[in-house]
Tab-separated table of C-alpha atoms and ligand atoms in Angstrom:
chain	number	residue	atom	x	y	z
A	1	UNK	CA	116.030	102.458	75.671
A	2	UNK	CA	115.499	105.273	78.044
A	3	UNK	CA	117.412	108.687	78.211
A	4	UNK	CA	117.890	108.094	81.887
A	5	UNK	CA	119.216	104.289	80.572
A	6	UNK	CA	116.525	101.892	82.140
A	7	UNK	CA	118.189	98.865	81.017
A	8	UNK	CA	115.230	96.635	80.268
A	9	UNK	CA	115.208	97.157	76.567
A	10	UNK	CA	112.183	99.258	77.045
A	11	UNK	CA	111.676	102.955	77.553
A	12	UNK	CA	108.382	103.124	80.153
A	13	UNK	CA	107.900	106.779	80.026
A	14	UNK	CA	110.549	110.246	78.465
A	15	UNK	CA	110.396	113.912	78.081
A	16	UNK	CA	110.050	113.887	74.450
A	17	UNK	CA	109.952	118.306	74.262
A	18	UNK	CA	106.661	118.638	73.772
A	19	UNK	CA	105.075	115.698	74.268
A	20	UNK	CA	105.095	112.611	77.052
A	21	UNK	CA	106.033	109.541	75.684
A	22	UNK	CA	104.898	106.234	77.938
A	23	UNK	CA	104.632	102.444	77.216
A	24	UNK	CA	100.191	101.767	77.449
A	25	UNK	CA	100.687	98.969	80.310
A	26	UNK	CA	97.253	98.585	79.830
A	27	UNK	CA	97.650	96.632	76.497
A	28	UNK	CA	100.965	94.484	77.493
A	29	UNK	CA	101.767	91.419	77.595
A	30	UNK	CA	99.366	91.275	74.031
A	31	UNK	CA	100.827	94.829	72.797
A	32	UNK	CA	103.954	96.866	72.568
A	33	UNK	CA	102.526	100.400	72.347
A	34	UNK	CA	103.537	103.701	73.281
A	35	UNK	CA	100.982	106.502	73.292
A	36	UNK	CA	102.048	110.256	73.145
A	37	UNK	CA	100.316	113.260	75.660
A	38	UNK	CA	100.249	116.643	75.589
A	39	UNK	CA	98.073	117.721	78.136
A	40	UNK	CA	97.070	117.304	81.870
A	41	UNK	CA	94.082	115.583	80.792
A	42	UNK	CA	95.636	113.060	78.804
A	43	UNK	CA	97.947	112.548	81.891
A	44	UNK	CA	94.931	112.226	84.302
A	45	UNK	CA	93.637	109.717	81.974
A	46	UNK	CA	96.463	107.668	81.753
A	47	UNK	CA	97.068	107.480	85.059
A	48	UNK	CA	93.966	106.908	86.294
A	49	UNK	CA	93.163	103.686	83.954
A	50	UNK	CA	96.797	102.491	84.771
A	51	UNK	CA	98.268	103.000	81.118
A	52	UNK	CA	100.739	104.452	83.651
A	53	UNK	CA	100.904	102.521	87.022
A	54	UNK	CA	103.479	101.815	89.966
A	55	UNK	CA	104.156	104.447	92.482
A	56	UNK	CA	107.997	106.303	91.169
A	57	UNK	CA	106.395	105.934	87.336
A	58	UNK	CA	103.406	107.704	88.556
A	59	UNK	CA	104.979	110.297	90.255
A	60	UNK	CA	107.567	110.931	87.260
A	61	UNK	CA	103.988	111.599	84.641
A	62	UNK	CA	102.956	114.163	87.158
A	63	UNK	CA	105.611	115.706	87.083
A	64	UNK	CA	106.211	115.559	83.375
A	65	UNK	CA	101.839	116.457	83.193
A	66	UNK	CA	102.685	119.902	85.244
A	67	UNK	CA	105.801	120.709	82.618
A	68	UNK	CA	103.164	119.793	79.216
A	69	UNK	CA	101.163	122.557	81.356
A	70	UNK	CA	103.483	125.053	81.508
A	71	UNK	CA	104.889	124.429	78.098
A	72	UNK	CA	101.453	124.791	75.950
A	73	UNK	CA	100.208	126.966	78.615
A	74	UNK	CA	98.597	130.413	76.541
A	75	UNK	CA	99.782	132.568	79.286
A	76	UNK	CA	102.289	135.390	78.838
A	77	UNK	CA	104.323	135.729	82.122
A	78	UNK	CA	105.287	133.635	84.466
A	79	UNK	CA	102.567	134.778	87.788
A	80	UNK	CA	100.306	133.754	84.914
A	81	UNK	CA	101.083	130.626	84.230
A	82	UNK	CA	101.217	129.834	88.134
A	83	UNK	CA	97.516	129.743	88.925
A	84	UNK	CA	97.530	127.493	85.493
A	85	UNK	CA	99.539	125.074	87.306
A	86	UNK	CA	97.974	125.237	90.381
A	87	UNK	CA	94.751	123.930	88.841
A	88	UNK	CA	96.564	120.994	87.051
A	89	UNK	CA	98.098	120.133	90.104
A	90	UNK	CA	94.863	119.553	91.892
A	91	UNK	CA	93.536	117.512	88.664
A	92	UNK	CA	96.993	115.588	89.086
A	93	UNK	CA	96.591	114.681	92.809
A	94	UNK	CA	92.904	114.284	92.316
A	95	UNK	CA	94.077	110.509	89.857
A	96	UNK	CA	95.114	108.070	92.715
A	97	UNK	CA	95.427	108.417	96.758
A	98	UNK	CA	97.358	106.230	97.151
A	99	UNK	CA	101.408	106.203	95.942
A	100	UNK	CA	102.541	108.993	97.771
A	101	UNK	CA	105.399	109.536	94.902
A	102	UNK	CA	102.297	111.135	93.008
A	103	UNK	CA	101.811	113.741	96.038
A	104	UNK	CA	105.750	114.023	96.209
A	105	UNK	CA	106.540	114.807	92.973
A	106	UNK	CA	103.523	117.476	92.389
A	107	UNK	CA	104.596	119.307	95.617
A	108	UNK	CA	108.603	119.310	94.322
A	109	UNK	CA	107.490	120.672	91.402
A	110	UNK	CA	105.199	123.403	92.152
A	111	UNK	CA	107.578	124.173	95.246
A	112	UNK	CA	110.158	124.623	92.413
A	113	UNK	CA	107.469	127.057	90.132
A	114	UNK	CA	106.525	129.017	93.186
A	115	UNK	CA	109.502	129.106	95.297
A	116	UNK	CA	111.082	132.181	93.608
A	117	UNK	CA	110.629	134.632	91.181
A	118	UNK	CA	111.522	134.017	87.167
A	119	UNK	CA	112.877	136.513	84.841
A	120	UNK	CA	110.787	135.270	82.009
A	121	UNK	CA	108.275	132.275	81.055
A	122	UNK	CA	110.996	130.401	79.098
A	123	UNK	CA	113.332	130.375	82.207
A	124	UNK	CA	110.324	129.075	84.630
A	125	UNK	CA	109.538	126.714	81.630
A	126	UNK	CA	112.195	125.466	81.205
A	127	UNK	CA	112.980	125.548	84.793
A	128	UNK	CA	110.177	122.616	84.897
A	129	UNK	CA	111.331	120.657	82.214
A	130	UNK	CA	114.727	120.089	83.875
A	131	UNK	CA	113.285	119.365	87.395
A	132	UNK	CA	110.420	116.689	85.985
A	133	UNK	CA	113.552	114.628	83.855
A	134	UNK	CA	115.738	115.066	87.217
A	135	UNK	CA	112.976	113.429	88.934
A	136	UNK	CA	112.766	110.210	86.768
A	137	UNK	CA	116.829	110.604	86.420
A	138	UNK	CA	117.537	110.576	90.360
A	139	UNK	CA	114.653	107.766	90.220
A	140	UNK	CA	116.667	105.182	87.793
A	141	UNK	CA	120.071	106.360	90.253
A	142	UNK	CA	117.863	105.127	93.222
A	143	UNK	CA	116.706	101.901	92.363
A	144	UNK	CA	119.921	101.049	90.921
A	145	UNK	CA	121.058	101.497	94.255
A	146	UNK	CA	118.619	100.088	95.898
A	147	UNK	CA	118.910	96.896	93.645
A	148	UNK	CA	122.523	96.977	94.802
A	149	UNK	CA	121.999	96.906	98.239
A	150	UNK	CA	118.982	94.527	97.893
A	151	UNK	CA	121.251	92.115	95.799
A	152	UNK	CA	123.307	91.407	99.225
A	153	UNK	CA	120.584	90.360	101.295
A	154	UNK	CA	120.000	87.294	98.508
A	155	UNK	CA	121.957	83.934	99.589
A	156	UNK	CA	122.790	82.404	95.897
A	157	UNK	CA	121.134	80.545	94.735
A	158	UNK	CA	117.434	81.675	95.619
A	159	UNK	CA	114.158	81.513	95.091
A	160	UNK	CA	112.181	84.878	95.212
A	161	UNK	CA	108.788	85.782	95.274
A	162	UNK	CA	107.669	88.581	94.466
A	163	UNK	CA	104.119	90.420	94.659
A	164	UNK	CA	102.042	92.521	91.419
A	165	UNK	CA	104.599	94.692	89.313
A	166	UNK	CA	107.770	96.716	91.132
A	167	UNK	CA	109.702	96.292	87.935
A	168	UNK	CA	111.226	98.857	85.059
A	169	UNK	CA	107.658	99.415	84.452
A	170	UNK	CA	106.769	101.017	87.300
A	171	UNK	CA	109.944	103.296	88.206
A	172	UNK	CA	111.645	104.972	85.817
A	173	UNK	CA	112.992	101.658	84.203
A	174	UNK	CA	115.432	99.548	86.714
A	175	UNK	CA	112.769	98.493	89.317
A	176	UNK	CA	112.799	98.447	93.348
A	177	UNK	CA	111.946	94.783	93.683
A	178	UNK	CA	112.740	93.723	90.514
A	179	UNK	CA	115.537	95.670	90.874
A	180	UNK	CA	116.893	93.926	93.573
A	181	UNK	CA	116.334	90.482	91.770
A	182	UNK	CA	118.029	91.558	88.350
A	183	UNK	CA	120.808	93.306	90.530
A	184	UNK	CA	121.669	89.805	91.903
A	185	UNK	CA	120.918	88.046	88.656
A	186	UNK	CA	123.870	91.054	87.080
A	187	UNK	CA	126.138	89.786	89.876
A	188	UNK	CA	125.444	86.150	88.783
A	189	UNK	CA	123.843	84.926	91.595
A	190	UNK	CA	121.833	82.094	90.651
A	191	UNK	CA	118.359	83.891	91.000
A	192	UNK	CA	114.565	82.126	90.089
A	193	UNK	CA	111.458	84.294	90.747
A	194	UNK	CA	107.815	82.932	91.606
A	195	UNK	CA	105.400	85.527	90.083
A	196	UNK	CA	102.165	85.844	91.730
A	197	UNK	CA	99.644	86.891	89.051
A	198	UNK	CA	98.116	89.513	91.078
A	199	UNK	CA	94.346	89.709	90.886
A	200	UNK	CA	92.635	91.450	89.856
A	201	UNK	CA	94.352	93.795	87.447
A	202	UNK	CA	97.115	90.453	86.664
A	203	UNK	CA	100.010	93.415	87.093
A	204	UNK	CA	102.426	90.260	88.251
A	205	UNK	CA	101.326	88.217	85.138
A	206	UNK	CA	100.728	90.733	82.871
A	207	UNK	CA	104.055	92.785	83.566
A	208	UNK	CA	106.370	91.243	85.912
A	209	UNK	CA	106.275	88.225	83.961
A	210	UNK	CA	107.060	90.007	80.702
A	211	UNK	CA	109.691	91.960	81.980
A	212	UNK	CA	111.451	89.038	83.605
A	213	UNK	CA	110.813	87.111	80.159
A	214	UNK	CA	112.779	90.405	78.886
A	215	UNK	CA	115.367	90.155	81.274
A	216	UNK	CA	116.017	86.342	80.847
A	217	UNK	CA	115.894	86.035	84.581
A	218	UNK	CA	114.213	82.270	85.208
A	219	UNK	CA	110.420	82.791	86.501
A	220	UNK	CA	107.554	80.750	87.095
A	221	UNK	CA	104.143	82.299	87.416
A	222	UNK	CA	101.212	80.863	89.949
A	223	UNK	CA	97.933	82.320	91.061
A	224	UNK	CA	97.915	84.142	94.302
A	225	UNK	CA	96.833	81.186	95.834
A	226	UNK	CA	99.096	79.238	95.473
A	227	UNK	CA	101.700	81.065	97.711
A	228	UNK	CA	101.307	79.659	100.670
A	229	UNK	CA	101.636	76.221	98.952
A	230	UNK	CA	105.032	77.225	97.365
A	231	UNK	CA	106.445	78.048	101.082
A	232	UNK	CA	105.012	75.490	102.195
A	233	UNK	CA	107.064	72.984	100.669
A	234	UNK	CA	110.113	75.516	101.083
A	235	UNK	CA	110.426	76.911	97.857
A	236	UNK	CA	110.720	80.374	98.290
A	237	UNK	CA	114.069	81.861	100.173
A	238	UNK	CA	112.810	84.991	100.413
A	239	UNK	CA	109.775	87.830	99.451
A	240	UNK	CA	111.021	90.878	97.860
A	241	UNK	CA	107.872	93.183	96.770
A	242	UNK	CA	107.507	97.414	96.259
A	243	UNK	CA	105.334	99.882	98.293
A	244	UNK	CA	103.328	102.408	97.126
A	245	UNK	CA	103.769	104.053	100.736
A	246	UNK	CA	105.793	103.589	104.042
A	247	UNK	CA	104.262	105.415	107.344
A	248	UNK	CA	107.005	107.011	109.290
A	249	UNK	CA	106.891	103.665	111.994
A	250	UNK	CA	107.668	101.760	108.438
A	251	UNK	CA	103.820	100.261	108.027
A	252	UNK	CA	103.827	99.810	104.095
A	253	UNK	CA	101.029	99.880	101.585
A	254	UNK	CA	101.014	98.014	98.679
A	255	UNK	CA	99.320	96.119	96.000
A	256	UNK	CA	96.236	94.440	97.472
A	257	UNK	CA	97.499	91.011	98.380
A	258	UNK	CA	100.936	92.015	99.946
A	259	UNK	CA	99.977	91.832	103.637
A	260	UNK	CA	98.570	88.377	102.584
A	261	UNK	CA	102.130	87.662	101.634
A	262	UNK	CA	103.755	88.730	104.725
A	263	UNK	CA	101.726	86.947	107.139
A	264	UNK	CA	102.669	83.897	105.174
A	265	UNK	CA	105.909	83.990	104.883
A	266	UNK	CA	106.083	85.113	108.549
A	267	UNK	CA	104.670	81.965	109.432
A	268	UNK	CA	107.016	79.948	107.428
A	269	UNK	CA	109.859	81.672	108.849
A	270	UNK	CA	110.821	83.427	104.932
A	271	UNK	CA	111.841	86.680	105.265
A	272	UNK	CA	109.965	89.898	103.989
A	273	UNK	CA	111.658	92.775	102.636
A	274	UNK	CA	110.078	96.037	101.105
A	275	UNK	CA	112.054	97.816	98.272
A	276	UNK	CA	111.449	101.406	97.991
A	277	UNK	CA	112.959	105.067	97.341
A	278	UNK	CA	112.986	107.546	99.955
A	279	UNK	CA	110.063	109.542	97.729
A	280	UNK	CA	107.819	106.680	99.081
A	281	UNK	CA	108.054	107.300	102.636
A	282	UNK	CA	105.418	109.931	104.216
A	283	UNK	CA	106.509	110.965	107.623
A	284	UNK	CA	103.369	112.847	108.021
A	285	UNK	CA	101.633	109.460	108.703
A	286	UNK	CA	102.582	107.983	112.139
A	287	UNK	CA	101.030	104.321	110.988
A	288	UNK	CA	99.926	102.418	108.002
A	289	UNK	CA	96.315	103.210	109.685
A	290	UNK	CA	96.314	106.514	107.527
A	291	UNK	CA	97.123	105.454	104.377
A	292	UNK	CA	93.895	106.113	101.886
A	293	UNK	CA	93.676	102.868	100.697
A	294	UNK	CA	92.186	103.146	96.565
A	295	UNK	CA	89.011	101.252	95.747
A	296	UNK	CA	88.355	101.034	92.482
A	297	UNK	CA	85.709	100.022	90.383
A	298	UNK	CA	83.653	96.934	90.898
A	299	UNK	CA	83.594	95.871	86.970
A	300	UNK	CA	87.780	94.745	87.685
A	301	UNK	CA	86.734	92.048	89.692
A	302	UNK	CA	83.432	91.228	87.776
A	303	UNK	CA	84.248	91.520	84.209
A	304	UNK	CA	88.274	91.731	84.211
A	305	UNK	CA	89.200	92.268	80.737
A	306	UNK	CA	85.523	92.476	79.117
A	307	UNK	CA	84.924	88.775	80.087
A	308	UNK	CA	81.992	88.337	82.585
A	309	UNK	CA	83.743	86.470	85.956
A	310	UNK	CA	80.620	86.642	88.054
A	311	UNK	CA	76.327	87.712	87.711
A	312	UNK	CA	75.375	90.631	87.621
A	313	UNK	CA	75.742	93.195	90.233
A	314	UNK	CA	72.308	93.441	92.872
A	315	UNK	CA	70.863	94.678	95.837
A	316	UNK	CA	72.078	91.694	97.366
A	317	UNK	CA	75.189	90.594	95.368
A	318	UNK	CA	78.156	93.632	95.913
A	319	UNK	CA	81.633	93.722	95.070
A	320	UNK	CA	84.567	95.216	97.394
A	321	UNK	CA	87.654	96.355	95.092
A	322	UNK	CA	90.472	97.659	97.430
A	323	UNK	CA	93.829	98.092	94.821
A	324	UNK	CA	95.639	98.208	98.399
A	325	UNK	CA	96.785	96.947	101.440
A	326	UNK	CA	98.520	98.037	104.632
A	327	UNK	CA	101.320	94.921	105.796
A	328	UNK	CA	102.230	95.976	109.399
A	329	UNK	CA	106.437	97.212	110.127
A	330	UNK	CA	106.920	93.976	112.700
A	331	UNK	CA	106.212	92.098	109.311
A	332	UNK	CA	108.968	93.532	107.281
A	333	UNK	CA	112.436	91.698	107.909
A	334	UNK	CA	114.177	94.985	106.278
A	335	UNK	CA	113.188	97.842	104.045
A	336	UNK	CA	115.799	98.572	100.876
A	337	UNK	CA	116.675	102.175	100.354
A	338	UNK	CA	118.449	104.075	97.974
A	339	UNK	CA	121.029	105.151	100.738
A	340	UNK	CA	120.718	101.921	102.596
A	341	UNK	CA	118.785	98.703	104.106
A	342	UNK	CA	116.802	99.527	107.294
A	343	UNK	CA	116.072	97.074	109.953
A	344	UNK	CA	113.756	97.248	112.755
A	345	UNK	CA	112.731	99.640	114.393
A	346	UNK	CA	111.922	101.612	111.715
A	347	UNK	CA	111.247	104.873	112.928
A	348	UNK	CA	114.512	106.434	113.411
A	349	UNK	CA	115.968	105.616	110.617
A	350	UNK	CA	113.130	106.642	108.091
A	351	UNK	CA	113.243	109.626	109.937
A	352	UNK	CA	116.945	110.373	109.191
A	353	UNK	CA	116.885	109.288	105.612
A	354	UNK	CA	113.451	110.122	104.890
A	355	UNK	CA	113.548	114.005	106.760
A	356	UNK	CA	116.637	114.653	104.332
A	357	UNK	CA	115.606	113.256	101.090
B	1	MRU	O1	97.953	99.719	91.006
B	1	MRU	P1	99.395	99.731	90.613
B	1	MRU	O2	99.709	98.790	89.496
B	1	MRU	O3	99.892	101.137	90.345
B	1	MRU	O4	100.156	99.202	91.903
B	1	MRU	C1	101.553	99.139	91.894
B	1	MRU	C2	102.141	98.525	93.105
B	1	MRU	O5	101.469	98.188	94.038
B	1	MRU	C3	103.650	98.437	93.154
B	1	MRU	O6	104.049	97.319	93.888
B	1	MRU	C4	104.202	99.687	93.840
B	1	MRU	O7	103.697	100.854	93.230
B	1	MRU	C5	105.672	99.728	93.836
B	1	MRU	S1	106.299	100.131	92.242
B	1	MRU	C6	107.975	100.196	92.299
């Protein structure tokens, strides 16, 4: 169980003094394991392969990557170790594009480092430390909230469908979707969860379904494809997914295969709502339009898990790999905060909540 109390039965990622300690997502459902890093590199690494993946999680191990820097860090004085973590913040914002929570949480940090002047390197150390847990701690406090607030918009019973993996593991341990649906499931609403599996990576099948499996919460996994069919026949009551990004007019970015989801269940009259802390929402971007969008490489879609899907790779036969996509504001029925639920328009609101944050 987490420090910061996740809830899941599962710790996805602690401070463990000198050392980070995260669940390897990339071996789940198969394999329980958690690795153990001590340096930026081993952060970058994790990160970038998705041992660690889902935009707060991400943004807690850079933040926990920059205090492992100043913690082994051979420097002597505090305005030595700052060029130190200057250069491990670019190798930390150089892992995704993406999640702005990454950007976020490399910024509060080195804000923190360089924002005033330490009497020693233990204080600015340790200074770190407490500001990288705080981040995961205020995390778990948000999407508690945020699955509180999500929980009302849920008639009981329903039937929720849900997009990749916005669970424990991928926040510090409660979830923004999946927060919402265990929220509702805690007030005993009588909750059941379609899964999509999430190609390519499988992050719904792989993870969501595990953690629901954890959770007891009834689910029942399809294929992408097969969520049209599902509304269709008016099975789902609503969509609840995460975002790895909201633009200030409340476009949102998330797993490749989201906007997919909203234009269906816009058409079948389901309603759409994006679950997300404040730390996802990038007021610098007026529209989804500016969102770098992650491509990754081509051998996910080819070869996913060492097993050849499709020929080899030619002049003539190419792969496209985007891990993201954009689903427009007029889309989104509401977007779940951790001080509230938003409605349309967007704008104003996000910048209230989001300018203060
Ligand atoms: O590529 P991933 O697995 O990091 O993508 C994760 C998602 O798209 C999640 O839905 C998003 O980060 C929200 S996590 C609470």
């Amino acid at each position: 169980m987490s420090d910061s109390g996740s809830g899941g039965g599962f710790e996805t990622i602690a401070w463990g003094g000198d050392h980070v300690r995260l669940i390897d997502q990339t071996l789940l459902p198969a394999e329980y394991r958690i690795v153990e890093l001590r340096t930026v590199p081993e952060i970058c690494e994790a990160i970038r392969v998705l041992r660690v993946r889902g935009a707060p999680a991400i943004g807690c191990a850079a933040a926990y990557g920059l205090a492992l820097r100043a913690v082994h860090g051979p420097e002597a004085t505090p305005e030595e170790l700052l060029p130190g973590l200057e250069s491990a913040a670019r190798e930390l914002a150089a892992t995704r594009p993406t999640a702005v929570n990454l950007f976020w949480a490399i910024d509060r940090i080195m804000s923190l480092a360089g924002g005033r002047s330490w009497s020693s390197l233990d204080e600015l150390r340790q200074a770190l430390v407490d500001d990288a847990r705080s981040i995961q701690a205020e995390d778990d406090a948000a999407c508690r909230a945020i699955g509180a607030y999500g929980a009302g918009l849920l008639p009981d019973p329903c039937r929720i469908l849900t997009h990749c993996n916005a669970g424990g593991l991928a926040t510090s341990g409660y979830g923004t979707a999946v927060g919402v649906i265990r929220a509702a499931h805690e007030q005993g609403k009588r909750v059941r969860v379609w899964v999509d599996e999430t190609r390519p990576l499988l992050q719904g099948a792989r993870l969501t379904a595990w953690e629901l499996s954890q959770l007891e919460i009834p689910a029942t996994l399809i294929t992408d494809s097969m969520a049209a069919h599902v509304m269709a026949r008016g099975q789902v009551d609503a969509v609840v997914v995460g975002a790895d990004r909201i633009a200030a007019n409340g476009d949102v970015a998330n797993k490749i295969g989201t906007q997919g989801v909203a234009i269906l269940a816009e058409y079948f009259g389901v309603p759409f709502y994006v679950a997300a802390p404040l730390s996802t929402v990038d007021l610098s971007l007026p529209t989804g339009a500016g969102i770098p969008i992650e491509e990754r490489s081509a051998d996910e879609v080819t070869t996913p898990r060492g097993t050849r899907f499709a020929p080899e790779l030619t002049a003539t036969l190419t792969v496209y790999n985007p891990a993201f996509d954009v689903t427009p504001a007029h889309l989104i029925r509401a977007i779940v905060t951790e001080k509230g639920v938003l409605h349309p328009p967007y704008g104003p609101a996000l910048a209230r909540w989001a300018g203060s944050k």
